Short mmCIF file of C-alpha atoms in Angstrom, two decimals:
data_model
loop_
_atom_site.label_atom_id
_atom_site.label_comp_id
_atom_site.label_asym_id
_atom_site.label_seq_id
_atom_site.Cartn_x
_atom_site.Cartn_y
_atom_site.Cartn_z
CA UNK A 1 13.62 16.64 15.46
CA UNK A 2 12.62 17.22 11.98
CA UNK A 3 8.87 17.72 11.15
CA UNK A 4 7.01 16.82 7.62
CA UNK A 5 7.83 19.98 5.75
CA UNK A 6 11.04 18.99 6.04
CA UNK A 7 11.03 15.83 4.41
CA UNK A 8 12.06 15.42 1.14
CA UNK A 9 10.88 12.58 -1.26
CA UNK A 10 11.62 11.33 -4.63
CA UNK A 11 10.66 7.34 -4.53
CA UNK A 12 7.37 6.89 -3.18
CA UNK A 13 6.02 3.51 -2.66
CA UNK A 14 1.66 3.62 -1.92
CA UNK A 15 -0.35 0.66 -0.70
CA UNK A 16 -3.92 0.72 -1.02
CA UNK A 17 -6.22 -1.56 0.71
CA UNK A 18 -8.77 -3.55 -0.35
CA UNK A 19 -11.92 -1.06 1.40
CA UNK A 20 -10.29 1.55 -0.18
CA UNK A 21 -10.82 0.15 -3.97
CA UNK A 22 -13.95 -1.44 -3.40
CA UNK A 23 -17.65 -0.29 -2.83
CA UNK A 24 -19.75 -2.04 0.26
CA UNK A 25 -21.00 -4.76 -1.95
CA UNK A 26 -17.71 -5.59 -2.58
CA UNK A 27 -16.92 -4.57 -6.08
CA UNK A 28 -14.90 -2.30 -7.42
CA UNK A 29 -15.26 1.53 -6.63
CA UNK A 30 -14.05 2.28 -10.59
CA UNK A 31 -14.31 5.96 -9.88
CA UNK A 32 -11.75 6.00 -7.37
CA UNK A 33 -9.15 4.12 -9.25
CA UNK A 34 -9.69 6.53 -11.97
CA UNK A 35 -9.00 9.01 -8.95
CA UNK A 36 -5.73 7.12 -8.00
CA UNK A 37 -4.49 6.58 -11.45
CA UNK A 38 -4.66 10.04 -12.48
CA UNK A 39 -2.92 11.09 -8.96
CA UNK A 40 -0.18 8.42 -9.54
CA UNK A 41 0.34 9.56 -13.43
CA UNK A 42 0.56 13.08 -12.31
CA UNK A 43 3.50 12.72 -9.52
CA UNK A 44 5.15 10.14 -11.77
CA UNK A 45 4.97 13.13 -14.78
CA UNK A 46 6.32 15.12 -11.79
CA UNK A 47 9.22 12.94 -11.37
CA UNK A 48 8.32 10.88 -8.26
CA UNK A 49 9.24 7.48 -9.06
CA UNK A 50 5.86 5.31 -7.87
CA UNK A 51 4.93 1.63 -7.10
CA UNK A 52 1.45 0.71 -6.34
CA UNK A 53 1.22 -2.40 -3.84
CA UNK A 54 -2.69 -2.93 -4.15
CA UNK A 55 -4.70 -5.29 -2.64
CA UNK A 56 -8.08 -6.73 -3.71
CA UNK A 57 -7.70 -9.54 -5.83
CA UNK A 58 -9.39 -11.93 -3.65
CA UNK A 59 -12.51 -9.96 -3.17
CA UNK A 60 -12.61 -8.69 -6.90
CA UNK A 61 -12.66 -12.13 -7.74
CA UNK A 62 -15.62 -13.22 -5.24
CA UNK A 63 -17.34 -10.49 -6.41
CA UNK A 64 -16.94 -11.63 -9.94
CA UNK A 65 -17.54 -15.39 -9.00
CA UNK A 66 -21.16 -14.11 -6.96
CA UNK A 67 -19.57 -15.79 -3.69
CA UNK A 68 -21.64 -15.10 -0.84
CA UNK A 69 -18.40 -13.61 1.07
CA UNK A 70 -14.97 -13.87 0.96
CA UNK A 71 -13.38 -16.86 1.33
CA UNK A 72 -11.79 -18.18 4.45
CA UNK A 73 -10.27 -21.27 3.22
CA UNK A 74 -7.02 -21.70 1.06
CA UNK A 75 -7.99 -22.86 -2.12
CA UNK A 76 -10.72 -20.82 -2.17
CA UNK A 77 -8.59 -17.77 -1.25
CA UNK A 78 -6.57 -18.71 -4.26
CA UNK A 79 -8.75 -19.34 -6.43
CA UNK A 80 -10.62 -16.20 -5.96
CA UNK A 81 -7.49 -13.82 -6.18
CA UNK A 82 -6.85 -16.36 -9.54
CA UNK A 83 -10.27 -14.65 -11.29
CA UNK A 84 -9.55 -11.46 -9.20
CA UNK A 85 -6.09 -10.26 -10.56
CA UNK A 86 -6.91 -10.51 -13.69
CA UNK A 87 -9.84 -8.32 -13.54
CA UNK A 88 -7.62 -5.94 -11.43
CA UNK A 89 -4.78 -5.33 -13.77
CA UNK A 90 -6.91 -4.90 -16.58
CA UNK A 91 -8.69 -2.14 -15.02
CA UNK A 92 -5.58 -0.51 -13.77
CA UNK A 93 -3.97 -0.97 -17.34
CA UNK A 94 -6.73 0.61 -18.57
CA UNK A 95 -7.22 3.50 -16.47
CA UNK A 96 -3.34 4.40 -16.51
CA UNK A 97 -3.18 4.18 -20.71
CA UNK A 98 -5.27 7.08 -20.91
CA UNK A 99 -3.47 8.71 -18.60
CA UNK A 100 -0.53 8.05 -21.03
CA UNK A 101 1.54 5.63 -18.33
CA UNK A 102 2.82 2.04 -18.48
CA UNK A 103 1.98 -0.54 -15.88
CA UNK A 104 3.92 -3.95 -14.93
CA UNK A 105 2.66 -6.27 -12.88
CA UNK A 106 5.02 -7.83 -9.97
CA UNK A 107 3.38 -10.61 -8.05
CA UNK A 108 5.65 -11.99 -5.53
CA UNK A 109 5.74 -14.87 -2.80
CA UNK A 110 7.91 -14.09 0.42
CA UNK A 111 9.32 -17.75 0.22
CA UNK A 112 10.76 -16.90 -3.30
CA UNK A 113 12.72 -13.90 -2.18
CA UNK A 114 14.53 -16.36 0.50
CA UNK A 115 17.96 -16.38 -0.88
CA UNK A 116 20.54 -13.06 -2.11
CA UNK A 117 20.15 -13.67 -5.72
CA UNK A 118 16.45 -13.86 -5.98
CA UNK A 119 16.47 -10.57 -3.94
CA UNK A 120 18.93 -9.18 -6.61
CA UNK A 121 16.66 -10.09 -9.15
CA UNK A 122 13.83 -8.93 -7.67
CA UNK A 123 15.75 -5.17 -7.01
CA UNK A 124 17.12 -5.32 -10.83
CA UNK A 125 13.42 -5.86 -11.65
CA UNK A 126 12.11 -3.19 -9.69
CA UNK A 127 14.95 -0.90 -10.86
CA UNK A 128 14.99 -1.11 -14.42
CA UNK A 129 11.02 -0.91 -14.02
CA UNK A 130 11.84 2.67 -12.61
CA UNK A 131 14.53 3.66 -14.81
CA UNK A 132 12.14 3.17 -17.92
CA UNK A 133 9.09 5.05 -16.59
CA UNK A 134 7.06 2.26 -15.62
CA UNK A 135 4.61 2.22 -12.35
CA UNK A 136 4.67 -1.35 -11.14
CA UNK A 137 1.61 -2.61 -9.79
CA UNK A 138 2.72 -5.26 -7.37
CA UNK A 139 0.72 -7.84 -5.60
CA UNK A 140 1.50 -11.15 -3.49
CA UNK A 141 0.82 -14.12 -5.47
CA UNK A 142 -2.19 -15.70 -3.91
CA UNK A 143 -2.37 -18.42 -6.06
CA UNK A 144 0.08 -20.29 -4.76
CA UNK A 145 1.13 -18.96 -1.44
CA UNK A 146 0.56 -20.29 1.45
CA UNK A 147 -0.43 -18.44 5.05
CA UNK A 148 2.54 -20.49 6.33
CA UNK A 149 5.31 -18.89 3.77
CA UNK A 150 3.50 -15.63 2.78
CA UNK A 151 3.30 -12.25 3.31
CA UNK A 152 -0.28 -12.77 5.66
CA UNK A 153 -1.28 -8.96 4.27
CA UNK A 154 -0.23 -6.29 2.26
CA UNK A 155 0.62 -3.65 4.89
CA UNK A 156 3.92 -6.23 5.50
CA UNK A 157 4.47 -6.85 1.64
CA UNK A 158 4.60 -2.78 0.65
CA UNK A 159 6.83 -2.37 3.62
CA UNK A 160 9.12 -4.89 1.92
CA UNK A 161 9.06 -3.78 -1.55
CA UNK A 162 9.58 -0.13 0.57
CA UNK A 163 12.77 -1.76 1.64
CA UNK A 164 13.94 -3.65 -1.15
CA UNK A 165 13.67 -0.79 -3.54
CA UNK A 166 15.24 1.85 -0.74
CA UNK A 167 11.97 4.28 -0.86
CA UNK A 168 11.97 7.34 0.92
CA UNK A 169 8.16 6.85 2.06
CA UNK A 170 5.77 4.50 2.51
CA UNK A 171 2.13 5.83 2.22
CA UNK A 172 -0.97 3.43 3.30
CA UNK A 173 -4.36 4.24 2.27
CA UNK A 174 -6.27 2.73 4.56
CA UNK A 175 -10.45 2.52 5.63
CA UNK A 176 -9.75 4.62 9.07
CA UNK A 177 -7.60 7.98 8.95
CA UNK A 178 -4.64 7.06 11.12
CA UNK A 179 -3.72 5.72 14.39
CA UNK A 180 -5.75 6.44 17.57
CA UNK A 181 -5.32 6.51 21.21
CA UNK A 182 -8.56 4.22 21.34
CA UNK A 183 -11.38 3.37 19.10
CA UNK A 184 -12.79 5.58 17.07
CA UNK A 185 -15.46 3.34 16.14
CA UNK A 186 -16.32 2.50 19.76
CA UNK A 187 -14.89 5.76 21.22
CA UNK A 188 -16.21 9.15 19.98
CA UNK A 189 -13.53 11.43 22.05
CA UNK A 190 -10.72 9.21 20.44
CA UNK A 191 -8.12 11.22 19.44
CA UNK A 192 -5.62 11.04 16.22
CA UNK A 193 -2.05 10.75 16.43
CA UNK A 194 -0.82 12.71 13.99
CA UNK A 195 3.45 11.98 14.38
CA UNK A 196 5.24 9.50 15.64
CA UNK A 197 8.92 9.41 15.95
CA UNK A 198 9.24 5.51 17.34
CA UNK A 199 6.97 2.87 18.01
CA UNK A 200 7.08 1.17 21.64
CA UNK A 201 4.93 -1.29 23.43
CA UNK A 202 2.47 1.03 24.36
CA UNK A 203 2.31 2.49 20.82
CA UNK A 204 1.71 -1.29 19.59
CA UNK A 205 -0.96 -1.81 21.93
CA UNK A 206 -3.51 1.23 21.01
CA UNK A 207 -3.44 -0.92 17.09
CA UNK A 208 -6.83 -2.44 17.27
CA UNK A 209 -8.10 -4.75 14.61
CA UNK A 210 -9.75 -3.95 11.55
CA UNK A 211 -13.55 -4.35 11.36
CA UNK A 212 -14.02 -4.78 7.52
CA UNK A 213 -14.96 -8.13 6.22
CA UNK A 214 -13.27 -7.28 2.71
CA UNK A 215 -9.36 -6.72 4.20
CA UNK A 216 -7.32 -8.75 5.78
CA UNK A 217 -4.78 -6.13 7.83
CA UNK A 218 -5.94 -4.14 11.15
CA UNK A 219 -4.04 -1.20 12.29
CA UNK A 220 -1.70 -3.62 14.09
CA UNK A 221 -0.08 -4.90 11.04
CA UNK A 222 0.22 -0.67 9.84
CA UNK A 223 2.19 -0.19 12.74
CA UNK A 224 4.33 -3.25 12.78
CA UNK A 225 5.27 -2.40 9.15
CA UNK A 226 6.17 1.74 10.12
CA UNK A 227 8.31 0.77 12.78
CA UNK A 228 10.16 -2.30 10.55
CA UNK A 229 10.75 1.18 8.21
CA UNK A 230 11.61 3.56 10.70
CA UNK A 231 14.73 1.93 11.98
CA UNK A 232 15.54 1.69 7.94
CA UNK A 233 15.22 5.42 8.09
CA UNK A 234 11.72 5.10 5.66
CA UNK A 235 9.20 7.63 6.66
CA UNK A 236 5.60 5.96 7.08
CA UNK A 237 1.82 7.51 6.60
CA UNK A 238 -1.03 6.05 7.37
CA UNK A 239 -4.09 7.70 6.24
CA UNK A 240 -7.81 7.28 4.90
CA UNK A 241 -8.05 5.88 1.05
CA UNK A 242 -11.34 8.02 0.59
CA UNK A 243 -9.85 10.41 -1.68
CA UNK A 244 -6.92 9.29 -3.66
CA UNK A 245 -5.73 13.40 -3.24
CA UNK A 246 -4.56 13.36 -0.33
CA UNK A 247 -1.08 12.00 -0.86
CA UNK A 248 -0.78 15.81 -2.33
CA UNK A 249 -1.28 16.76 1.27
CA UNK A 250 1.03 14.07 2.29
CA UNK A 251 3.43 15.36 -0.07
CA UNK A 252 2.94 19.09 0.82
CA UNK A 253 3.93 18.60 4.34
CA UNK A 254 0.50 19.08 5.20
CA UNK A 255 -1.02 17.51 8.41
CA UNK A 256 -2.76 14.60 7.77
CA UNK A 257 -3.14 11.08 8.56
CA UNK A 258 -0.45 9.64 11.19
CA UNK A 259 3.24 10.47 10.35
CA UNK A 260 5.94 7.63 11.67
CA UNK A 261 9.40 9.27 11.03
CA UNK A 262 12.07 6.74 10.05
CA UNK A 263 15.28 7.21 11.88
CA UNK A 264 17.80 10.02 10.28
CA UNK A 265 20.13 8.54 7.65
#
């Protein structure tokens, strides 16, 4: 078995989730995205080639609309992330231009990608994105998916753009530091697991839920999408979203978060 030092990456895909970009009031923590874009523009001047799968356009556009919490419902789920990507991409436009980096924005529906030649397009898309320096910021379109047809969260749409795109890792910043043999909200002696080199039942069943109000994937959904990865020979981290810096670490080999090992190529 290899370990994380040995892992070698070049195409990075990073989801962040909607507690990690947003404050407890529910707007947006501007300080960190200043923190991830500057991270992000300095691998990509590196030569990691980056997309950004970021959540929060529903509860950036609650926030904006003075909602008193997010909404539950369809249309008002779409209507929020209608006000709420907006205000998202012009924030990340703006922090990555001074950082001297172009954005795109990508916002797909799952039903759309349902036949080869959308897929192709989608990959040319992504590709061409890459070849001319670009960091695409992609999203699901809220605004007219449905729960039925979509992607449900993000943890499941970054593990398909990891896919799609043939990334070497995918890293998920997340509100809790990795995946635990219980708890850790409920259980102080819960323990972190820091590598994982398959997912079983019994590795599905310690995912518990997650307790924020703001995002809509629990540890469960983390998991499902490593293991979907691993047997596509993707490497998976999951790992807190406090500090933007740590996918350094991550890159270094260093031990953090909870390492999934995709299956040697």
């Amino acid at each position: 078995m290899y370990s994380r030092k040995d892992i070698k990456v070049k195409r990075l895909v990073i989801k962040i989730g909607t507690t990690s970009l947003t404050l407890d009031n529910g707007k947006l923590d501007l300080r960190k995205i200043d923190r991830l874009a500057w991270v992000i523009s300095d691998l990509r001047n590196k030569g990691y080639e980056i997309i950004l799968v970021s959540s929060g356009s529903i509860a950036v556009g609650a926030a904006r609309l003075k909602l008193p919490e997010r909404p539950r419902d369809i249309k008002g789920k779409q209507a929020s992330s209608s006000v709420g990507q907006a205000i998202l991409m012009q924030i990340y436009e703006s922090m990555f231009t001074q950082y001297n980096q172009i954005v795109s924005q990508i916002l797909i529906t799952k039903d759309e990608l349902s036949n080869n030649e959308r897929i192709i397009n989608a990959r040319n898309t992504f590709f061409t994105l890459i070849e001319w320096s670009v960091i695409p910021i992609v999203n699901e379109n809220d605004t007219i998916s449905i729960e039925e047809l979509g992607f449900s969260d993000n943890d499941s749409l970054s593990a398909y753009v990891a896919e799609l795109i043939e990334s070497d890792m995918l890293i998920i910043l997340s509100d809790i530091d990795g995946l635990y043999d219980s708890d850790p909200r409920k259980n102080p002696d819960a323990k972190l697991i820091r590598s994982l080199y398959s997912i079983d039942g019994y590795i599905e069943s310690m995912a518990g839920d997650s307790s924020s109000s703001l995002g809509t994937g629990g540890m469960a959904t983390k998991i499902a999408a490593a293991k979907t990865l691993s047997e596509k020979g993707i490497h998976t981290v999951i790992t807190s979203g406090k500090d933007p810096h740590i996918i350094y670490d991550i890159l270094d080999g260093k031990d953090v978060g909870t390492f999934i090992f995709g299956k040697e190529r």
